PDB file of C-alpha atoms and ligand atoms in Angstrom:
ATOM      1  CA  UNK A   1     -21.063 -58.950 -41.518  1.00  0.00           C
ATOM      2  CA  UNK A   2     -19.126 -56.456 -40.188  1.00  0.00           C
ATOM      3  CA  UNK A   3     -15.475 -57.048 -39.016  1.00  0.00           C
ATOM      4  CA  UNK A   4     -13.608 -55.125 -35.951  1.00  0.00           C
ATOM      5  CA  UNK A   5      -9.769 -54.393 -37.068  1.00  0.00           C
ATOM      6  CA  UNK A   6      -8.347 -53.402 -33.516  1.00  0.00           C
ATOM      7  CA  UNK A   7      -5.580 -50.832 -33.486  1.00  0.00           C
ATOM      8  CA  UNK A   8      -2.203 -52.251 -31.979  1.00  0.00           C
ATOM      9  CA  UNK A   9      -1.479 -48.479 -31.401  1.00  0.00           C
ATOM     10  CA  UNK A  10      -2.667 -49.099 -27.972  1.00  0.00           C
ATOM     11  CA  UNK A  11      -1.603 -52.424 -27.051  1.00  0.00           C
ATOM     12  CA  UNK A  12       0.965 -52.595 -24.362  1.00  0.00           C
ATOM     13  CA  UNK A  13       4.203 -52.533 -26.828  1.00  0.00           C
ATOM     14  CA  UNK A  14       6.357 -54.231 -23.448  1.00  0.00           C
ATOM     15  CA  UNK A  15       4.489 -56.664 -24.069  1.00  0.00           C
ATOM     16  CA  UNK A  16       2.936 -56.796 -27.444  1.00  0.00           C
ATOM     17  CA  UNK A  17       3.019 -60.331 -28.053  1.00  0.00           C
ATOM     18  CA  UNK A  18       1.350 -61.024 -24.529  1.00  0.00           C
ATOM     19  CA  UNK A  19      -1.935 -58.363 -25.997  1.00  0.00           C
ATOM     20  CA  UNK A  20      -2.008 -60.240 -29.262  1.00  0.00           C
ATOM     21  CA  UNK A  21      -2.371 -63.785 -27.327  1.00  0.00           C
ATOM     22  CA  UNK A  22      -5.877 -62.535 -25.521  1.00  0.00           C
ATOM     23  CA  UNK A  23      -7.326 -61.666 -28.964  1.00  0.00           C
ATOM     24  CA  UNK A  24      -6.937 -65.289 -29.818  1.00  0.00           C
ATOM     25  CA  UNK A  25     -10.322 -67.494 -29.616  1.00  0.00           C
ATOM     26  CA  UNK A  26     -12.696 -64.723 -30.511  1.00  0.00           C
ATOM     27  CA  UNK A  27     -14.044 -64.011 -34.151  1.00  0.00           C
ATOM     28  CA  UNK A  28     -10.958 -61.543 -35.050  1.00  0.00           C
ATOM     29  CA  UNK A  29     -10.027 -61.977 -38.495  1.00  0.00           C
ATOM     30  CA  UNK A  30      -7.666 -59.167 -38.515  1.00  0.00           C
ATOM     31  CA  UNK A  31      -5.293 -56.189 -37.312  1.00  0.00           C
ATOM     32  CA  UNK A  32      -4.690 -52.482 -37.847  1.00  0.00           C
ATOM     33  CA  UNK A  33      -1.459 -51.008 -37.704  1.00  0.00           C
ATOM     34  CA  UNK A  34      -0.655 -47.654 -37.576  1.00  0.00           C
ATOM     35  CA  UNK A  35       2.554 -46.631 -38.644  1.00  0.00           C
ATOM     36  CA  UNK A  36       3.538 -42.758 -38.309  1.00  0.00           C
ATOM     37  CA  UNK A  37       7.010 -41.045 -39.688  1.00  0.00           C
ATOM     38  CA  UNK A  38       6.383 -37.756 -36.939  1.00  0.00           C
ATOM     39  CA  UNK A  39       6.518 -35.904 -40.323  1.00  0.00           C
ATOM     40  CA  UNK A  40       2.777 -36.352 -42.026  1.00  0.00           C
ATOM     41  CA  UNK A  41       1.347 -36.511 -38.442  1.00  0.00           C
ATOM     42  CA  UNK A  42       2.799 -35.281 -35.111  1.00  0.00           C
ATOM     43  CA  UNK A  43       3.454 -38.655 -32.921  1.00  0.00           C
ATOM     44  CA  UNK A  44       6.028 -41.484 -34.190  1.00  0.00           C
ATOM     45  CA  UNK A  45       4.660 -45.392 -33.965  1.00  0.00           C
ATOM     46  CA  UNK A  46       6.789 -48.418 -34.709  1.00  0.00           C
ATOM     47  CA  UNK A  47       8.448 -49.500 -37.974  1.00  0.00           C
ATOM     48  CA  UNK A  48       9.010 -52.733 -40.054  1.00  0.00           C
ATOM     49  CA  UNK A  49      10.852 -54.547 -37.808  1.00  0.00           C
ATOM     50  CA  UNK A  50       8.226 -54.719 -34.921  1.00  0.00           C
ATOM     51  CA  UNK A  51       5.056 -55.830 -37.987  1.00  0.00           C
ATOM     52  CA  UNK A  52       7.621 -58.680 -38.725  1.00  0.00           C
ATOM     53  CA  UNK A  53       7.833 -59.506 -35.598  1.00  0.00           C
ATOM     54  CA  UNK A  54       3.976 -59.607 -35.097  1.00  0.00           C
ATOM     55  CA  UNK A  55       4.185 -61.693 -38.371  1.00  0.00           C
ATOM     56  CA  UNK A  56       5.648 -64.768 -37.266  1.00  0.00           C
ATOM     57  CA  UNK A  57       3.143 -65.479 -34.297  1.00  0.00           C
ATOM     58  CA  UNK A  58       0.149 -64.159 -35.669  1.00  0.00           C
ATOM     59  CA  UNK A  59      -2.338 -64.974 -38.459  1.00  0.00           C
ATOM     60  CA  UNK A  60      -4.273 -62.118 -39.024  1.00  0.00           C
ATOM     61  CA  UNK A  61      -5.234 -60.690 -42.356  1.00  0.00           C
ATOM     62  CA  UNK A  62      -2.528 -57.198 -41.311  1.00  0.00           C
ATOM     63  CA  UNK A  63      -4.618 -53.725 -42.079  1.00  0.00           C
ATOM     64  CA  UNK A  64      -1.874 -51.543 -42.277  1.00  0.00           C
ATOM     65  CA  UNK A  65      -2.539 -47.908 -41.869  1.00  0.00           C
ATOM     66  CA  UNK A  66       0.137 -46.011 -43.172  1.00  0.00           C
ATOM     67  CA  UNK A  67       0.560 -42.310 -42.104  1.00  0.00           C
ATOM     68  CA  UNK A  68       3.990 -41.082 -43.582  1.00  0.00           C
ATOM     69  CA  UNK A  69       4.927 -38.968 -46.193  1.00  0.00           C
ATOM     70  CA  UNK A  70       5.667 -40.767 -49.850  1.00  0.00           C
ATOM     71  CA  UNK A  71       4.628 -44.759 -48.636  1.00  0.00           C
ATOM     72  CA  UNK A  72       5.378 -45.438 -51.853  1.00  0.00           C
ATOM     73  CA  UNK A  73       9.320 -45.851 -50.879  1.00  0.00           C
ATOM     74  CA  UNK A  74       8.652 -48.012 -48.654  1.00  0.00           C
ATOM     75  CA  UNK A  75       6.400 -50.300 -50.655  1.00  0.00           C
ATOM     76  CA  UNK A  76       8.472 -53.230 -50.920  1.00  0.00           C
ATOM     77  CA  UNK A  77       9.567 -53.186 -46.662  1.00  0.00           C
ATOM     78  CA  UNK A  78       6.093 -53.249 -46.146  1.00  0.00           C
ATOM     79  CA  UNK A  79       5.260 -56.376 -48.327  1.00  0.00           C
ATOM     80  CA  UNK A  80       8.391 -57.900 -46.844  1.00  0.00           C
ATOM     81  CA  UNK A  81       7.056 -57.952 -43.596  1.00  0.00           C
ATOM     82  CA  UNK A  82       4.715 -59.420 -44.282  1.00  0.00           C
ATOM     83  CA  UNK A  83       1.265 -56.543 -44.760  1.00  0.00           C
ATOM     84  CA  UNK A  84      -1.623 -57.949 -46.315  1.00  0.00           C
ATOM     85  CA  UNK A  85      -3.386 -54.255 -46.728  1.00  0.00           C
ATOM     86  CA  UNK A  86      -1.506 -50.767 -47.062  1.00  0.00           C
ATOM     87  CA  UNK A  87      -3.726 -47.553 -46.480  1.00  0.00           C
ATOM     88  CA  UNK A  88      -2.160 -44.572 -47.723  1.00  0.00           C
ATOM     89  CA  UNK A  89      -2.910 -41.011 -46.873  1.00  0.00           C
ATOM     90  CA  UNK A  90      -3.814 -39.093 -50.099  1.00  0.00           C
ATOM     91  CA  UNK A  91      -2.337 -35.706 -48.901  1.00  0.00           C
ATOM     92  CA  UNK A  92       1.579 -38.143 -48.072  1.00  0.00           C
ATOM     93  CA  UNK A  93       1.714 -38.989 -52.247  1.00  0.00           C
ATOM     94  CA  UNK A  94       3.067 -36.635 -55.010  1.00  0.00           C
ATOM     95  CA  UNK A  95       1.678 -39.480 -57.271  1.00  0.00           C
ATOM     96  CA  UNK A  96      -0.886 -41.064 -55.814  1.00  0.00           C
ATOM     97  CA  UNK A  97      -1.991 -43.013 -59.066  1.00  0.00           C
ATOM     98  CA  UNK A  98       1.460 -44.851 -59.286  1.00  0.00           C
ATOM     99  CA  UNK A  99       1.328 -45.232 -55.180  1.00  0.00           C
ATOM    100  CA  UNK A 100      -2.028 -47.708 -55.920  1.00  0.00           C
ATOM    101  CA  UNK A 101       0.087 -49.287 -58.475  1.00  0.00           C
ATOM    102  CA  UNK A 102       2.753 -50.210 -56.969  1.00  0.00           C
ATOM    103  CA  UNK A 103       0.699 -51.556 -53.877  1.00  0.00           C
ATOM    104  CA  UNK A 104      -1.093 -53.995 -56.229  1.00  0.00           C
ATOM    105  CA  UNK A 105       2.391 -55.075 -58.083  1.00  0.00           C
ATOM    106  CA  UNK A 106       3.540 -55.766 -54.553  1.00  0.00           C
ATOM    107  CA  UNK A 107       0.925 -57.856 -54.292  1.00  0.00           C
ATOM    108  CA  UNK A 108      -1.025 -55.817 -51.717  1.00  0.00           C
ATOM    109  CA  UNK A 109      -4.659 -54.990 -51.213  1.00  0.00           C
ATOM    110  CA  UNK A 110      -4.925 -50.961 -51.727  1.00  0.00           C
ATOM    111  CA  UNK A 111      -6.449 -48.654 -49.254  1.00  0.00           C
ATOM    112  CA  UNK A 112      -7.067 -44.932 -49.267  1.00  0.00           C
ATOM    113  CA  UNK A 113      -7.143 -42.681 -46.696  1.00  0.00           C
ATOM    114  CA  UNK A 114      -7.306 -38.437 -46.443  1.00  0.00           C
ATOM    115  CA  UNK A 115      -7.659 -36.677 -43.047  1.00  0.00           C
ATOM    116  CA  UNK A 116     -10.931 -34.689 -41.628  1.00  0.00           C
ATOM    117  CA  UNK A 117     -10.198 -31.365 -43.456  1.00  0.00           C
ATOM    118  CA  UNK A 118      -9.579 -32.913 -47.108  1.00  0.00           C
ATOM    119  CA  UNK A 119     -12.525 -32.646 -49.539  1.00  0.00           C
ATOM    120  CA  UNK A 120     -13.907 -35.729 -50.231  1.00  0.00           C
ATOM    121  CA  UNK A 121     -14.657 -34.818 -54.010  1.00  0.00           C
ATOM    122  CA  UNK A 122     -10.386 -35.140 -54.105  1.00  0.00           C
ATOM    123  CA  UNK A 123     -11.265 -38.562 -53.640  1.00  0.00           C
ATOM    124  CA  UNK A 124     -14.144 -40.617 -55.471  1.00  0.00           C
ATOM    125  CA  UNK A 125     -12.040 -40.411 -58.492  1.00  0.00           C
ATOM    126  CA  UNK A 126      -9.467 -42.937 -56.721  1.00  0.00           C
ATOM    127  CA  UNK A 127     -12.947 -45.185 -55.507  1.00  0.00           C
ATOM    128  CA  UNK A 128     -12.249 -47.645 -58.838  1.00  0.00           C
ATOM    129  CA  UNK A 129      -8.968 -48.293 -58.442  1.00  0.00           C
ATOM    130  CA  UNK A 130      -8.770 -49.486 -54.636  1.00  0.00           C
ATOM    131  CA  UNK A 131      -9.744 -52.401 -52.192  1.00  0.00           C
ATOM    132  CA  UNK A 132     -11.044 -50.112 -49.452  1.00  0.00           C
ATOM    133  CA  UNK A 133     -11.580 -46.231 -48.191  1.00  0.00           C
ATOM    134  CA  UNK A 134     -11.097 -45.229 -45.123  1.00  0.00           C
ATOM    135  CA  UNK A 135     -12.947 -42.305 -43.486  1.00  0.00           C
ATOM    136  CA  UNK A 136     -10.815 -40.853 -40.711  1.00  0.00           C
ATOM    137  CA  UNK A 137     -13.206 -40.058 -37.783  1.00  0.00           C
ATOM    138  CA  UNK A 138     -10.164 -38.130 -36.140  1.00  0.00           C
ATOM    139  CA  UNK A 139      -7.636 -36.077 -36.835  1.00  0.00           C
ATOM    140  CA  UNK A 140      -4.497 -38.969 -37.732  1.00  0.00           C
ATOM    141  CA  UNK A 141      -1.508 -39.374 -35.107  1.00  0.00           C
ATOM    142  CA  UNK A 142      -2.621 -40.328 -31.881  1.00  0.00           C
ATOM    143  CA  UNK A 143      -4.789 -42.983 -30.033  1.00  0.00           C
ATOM    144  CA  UNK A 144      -8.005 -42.087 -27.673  1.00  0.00           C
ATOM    145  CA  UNK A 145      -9.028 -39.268 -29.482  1.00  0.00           C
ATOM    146  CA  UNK A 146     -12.937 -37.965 -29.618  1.00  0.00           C
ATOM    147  CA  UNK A 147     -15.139 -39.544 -32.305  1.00  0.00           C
ATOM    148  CA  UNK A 148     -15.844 -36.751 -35.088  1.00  0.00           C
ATOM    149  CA  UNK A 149     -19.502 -36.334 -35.700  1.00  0.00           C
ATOM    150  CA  UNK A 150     -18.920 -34.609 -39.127  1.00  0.00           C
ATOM    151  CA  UNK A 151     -17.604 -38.461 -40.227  1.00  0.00           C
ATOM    152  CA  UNK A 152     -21.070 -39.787 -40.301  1.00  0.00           C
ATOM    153  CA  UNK A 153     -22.421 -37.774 -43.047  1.00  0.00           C
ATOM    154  CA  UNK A 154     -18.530 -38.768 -44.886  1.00  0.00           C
ATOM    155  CA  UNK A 155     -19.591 -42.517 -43.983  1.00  0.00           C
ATOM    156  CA  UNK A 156     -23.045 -42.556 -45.791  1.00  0.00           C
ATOM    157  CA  UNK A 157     -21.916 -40.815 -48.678  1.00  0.00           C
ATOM    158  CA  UNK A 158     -19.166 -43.609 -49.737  1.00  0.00           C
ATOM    159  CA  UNK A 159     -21.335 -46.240 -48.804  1.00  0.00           C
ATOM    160  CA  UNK A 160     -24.046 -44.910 -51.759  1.00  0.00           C
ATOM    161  CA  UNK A 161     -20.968 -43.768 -53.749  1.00  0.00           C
ATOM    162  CA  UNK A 162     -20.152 -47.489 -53.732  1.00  0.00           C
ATOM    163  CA  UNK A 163     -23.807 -49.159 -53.478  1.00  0.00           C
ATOM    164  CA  UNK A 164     -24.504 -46.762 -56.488  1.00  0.00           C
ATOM    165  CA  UNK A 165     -21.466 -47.327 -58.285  1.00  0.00           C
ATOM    166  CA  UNK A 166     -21.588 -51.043 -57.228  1.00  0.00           C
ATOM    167  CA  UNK A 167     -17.489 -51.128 -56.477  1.00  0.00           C
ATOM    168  CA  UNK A 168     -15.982 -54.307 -54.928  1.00  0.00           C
ATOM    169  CA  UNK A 169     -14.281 -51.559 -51.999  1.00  0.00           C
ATOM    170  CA  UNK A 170     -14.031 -51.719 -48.641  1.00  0.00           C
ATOM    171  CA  UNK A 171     -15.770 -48.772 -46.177  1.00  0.00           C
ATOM    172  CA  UNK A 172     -13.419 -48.656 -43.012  1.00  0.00           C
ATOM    173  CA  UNK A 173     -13.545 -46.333 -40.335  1.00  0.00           C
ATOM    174  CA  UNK A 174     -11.440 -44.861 -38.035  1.00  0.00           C
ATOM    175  CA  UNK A 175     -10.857 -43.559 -35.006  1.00  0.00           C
ATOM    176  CA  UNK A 176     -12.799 -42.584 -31.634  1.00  0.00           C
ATOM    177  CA  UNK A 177     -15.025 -45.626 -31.814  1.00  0.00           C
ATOM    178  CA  UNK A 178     -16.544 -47.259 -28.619  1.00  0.00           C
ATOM    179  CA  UNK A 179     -18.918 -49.993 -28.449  1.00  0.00           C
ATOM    180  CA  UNK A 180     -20.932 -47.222 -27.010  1.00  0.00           C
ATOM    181  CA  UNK A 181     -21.166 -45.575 -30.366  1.00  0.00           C
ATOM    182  CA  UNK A 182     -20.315 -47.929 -33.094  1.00  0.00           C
ATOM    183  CA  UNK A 183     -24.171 -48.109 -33.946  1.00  0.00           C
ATOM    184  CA  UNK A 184     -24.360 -45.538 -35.924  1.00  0.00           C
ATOM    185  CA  UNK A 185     -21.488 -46.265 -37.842  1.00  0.00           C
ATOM    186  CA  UNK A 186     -22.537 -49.450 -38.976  1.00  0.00           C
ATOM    187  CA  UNK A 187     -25.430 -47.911 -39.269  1.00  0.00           C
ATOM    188  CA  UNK A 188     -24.102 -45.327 -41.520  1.00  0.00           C
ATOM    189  CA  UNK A 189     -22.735 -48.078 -43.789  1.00  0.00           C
ATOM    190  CA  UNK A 190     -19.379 -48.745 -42.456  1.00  0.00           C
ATOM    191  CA  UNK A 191     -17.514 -52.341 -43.000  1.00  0.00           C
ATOM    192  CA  UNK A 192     -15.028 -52.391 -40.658  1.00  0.00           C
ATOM    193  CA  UNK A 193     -14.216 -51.230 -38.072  1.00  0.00           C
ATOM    194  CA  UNK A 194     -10.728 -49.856 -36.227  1.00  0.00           C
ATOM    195  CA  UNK A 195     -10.779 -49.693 -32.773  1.00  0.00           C
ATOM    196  CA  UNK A 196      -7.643 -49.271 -30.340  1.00  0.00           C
ATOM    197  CA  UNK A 197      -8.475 -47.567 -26.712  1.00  0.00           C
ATOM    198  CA  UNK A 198     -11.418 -49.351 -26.418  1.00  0.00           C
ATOM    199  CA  UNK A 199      -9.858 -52.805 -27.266  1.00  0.00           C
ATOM    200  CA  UNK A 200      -6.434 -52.605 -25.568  1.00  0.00           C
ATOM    201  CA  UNK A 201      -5.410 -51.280 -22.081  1.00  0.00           C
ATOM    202  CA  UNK A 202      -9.333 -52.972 -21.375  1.00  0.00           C
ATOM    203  CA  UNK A 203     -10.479 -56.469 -20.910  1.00  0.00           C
ATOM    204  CA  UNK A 204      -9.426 -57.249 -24.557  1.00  0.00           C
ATOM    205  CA  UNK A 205     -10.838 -60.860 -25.076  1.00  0.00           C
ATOM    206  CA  UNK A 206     -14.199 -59.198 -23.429  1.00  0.00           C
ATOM    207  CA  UNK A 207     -14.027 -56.122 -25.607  1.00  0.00           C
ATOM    208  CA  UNK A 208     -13.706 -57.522 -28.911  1.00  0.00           C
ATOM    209  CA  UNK A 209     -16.579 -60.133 -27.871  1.00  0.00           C
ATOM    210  CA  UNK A 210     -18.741 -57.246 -27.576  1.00  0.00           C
ATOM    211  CA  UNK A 211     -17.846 -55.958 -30.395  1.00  0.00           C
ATOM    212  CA  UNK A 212     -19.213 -58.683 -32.434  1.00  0.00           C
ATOM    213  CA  UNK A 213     -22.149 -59.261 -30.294  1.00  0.00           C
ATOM    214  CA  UNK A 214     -23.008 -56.276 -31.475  1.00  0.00           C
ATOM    215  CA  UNK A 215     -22.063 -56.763 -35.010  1.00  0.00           C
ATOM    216  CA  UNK A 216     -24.082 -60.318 -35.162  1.00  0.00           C
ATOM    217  CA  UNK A 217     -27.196 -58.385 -34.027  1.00  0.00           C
ATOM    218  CA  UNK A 218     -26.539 -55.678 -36.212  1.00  0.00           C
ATOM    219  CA  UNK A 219     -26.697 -58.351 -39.087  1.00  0.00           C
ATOM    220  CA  UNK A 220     -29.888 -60.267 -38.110  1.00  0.00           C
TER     221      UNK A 220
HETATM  222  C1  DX5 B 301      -5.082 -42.585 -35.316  1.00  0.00           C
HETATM  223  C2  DX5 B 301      -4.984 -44.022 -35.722  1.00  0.00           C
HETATM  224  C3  DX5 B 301      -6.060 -44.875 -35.171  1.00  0.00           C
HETATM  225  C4  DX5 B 301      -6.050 -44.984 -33.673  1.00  0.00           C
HETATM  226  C5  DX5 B 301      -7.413 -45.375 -33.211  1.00  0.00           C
HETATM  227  O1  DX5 B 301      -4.143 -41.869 -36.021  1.00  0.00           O
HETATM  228  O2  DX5 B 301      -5.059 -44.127 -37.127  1.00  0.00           O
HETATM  229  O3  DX5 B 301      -6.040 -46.167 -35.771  1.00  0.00           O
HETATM  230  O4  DX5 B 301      -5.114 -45.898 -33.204  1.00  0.00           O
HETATM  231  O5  DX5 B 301      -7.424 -45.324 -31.824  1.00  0.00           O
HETATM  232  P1  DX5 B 301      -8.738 -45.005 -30.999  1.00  0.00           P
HETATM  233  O6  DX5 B 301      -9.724 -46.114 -31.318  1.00  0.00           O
HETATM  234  O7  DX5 B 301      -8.272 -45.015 -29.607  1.00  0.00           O
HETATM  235  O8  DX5 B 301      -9.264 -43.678 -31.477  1.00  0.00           O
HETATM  236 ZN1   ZN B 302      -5.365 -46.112 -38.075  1.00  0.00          ZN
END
């Protein structure tokens, strides 16, 4: 089935903790967590400090979205706070082959991520050597943004990359999604799902229920 990965982007961050609590008792499995430098994208997040934090009082499986230039400095903080997942951006790595390394020494799953504009055929060569791709459906570096059409064609074509290919990898997307137009990105193939605006600053017990409402029918 597919799985929801809300954004913590948008959660409350005076009271992060108290966001968190009304995800408990639904079918979440896990987070996302954006982190951003204000040097690969416009907008600064939160750091290492805060995800350890969130570590401590919360079980999650932690999708970790990482939108700063070189991650692969900051492998090890990551692991030590305790990430199960770290996306990078291809465009943020001078060496993006010993980047995916090093996440998997750390004893990370691997993600990879590029932004709208990047072509996609930059990519598929990394599809082998990863746990997931991510298909940004806006542009990185800020919450509440407009869904990006242009994504859905970028969704289907991974999904038969990795049907075709059959790869054990992850199709995530990201960014813009509602539960007013999350059909057609499952039906486009996606397997997860990040959502922030529409899961925080709402009813958030009541949004991520409907979420996997719709996800259950979806599977039937
Ligand atoms: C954007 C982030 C997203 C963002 C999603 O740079 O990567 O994860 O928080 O937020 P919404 O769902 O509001 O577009
Ligand atoms: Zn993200």
């Amino acid at each position: 089935m597919v799985e929801l990965a809300p954004s913590i982007l948008s959660c409350d961050f005076s009271n992060l903790q108290g966001d968190l609590d009304q995800t408990k008792d639904t079918d979440l499995k896990m987070i996302h967590i954006d982190v951003m430098d204000g040097i690969f994208v416009p907008n600064i997040s939160f750091g290492f400090k805060v995800i350890s934090d969130i570590r401590g009082k919360n079980d999650y499986f932690f999708d970790t979205h990482a939108m700063i230039e070189e991650p692969i400095k900051y492998i090890e903080d990551f692991k030590k706070a305790g990430v199960d997942r770290l996306t990078v951006h291809y465009e943020a790595c001078k060496n993006l082959d010993e980047t995916i390394k090093a996440i998997k020494n750390a004893g990370m799953e691997v993600g990879l991520t590029f932004k709208p504009a990047t072509d996609i055929d930059l990519i598929t060569p990394y599809l082998d050597k990863i746990d997931l791709i991510l298909v940004m459906s806006v542009e990185p570096g800020f919450g509440g943004q407009i869904f990006m059409e242009d994504s859905v064609e970028k969704i289907k074509f991974f999904r038969n990359y990795i049907d075709k290919n059959n790869l054990d990898v992850k199709l995530q997307v990201d960014g813009g999604i509602k539960t007013t137009n999350v059909d057609k990105v499952i039906d486009a193939g996606a397997d997860i799902i990040v959502s922030g605006s529409d899961v925080f600053g709402k009813d958030i017990k009541n949004q991520i229920d409907k979420y996997y409402e719709i996800f259950k029918q979806k599977s039937l």
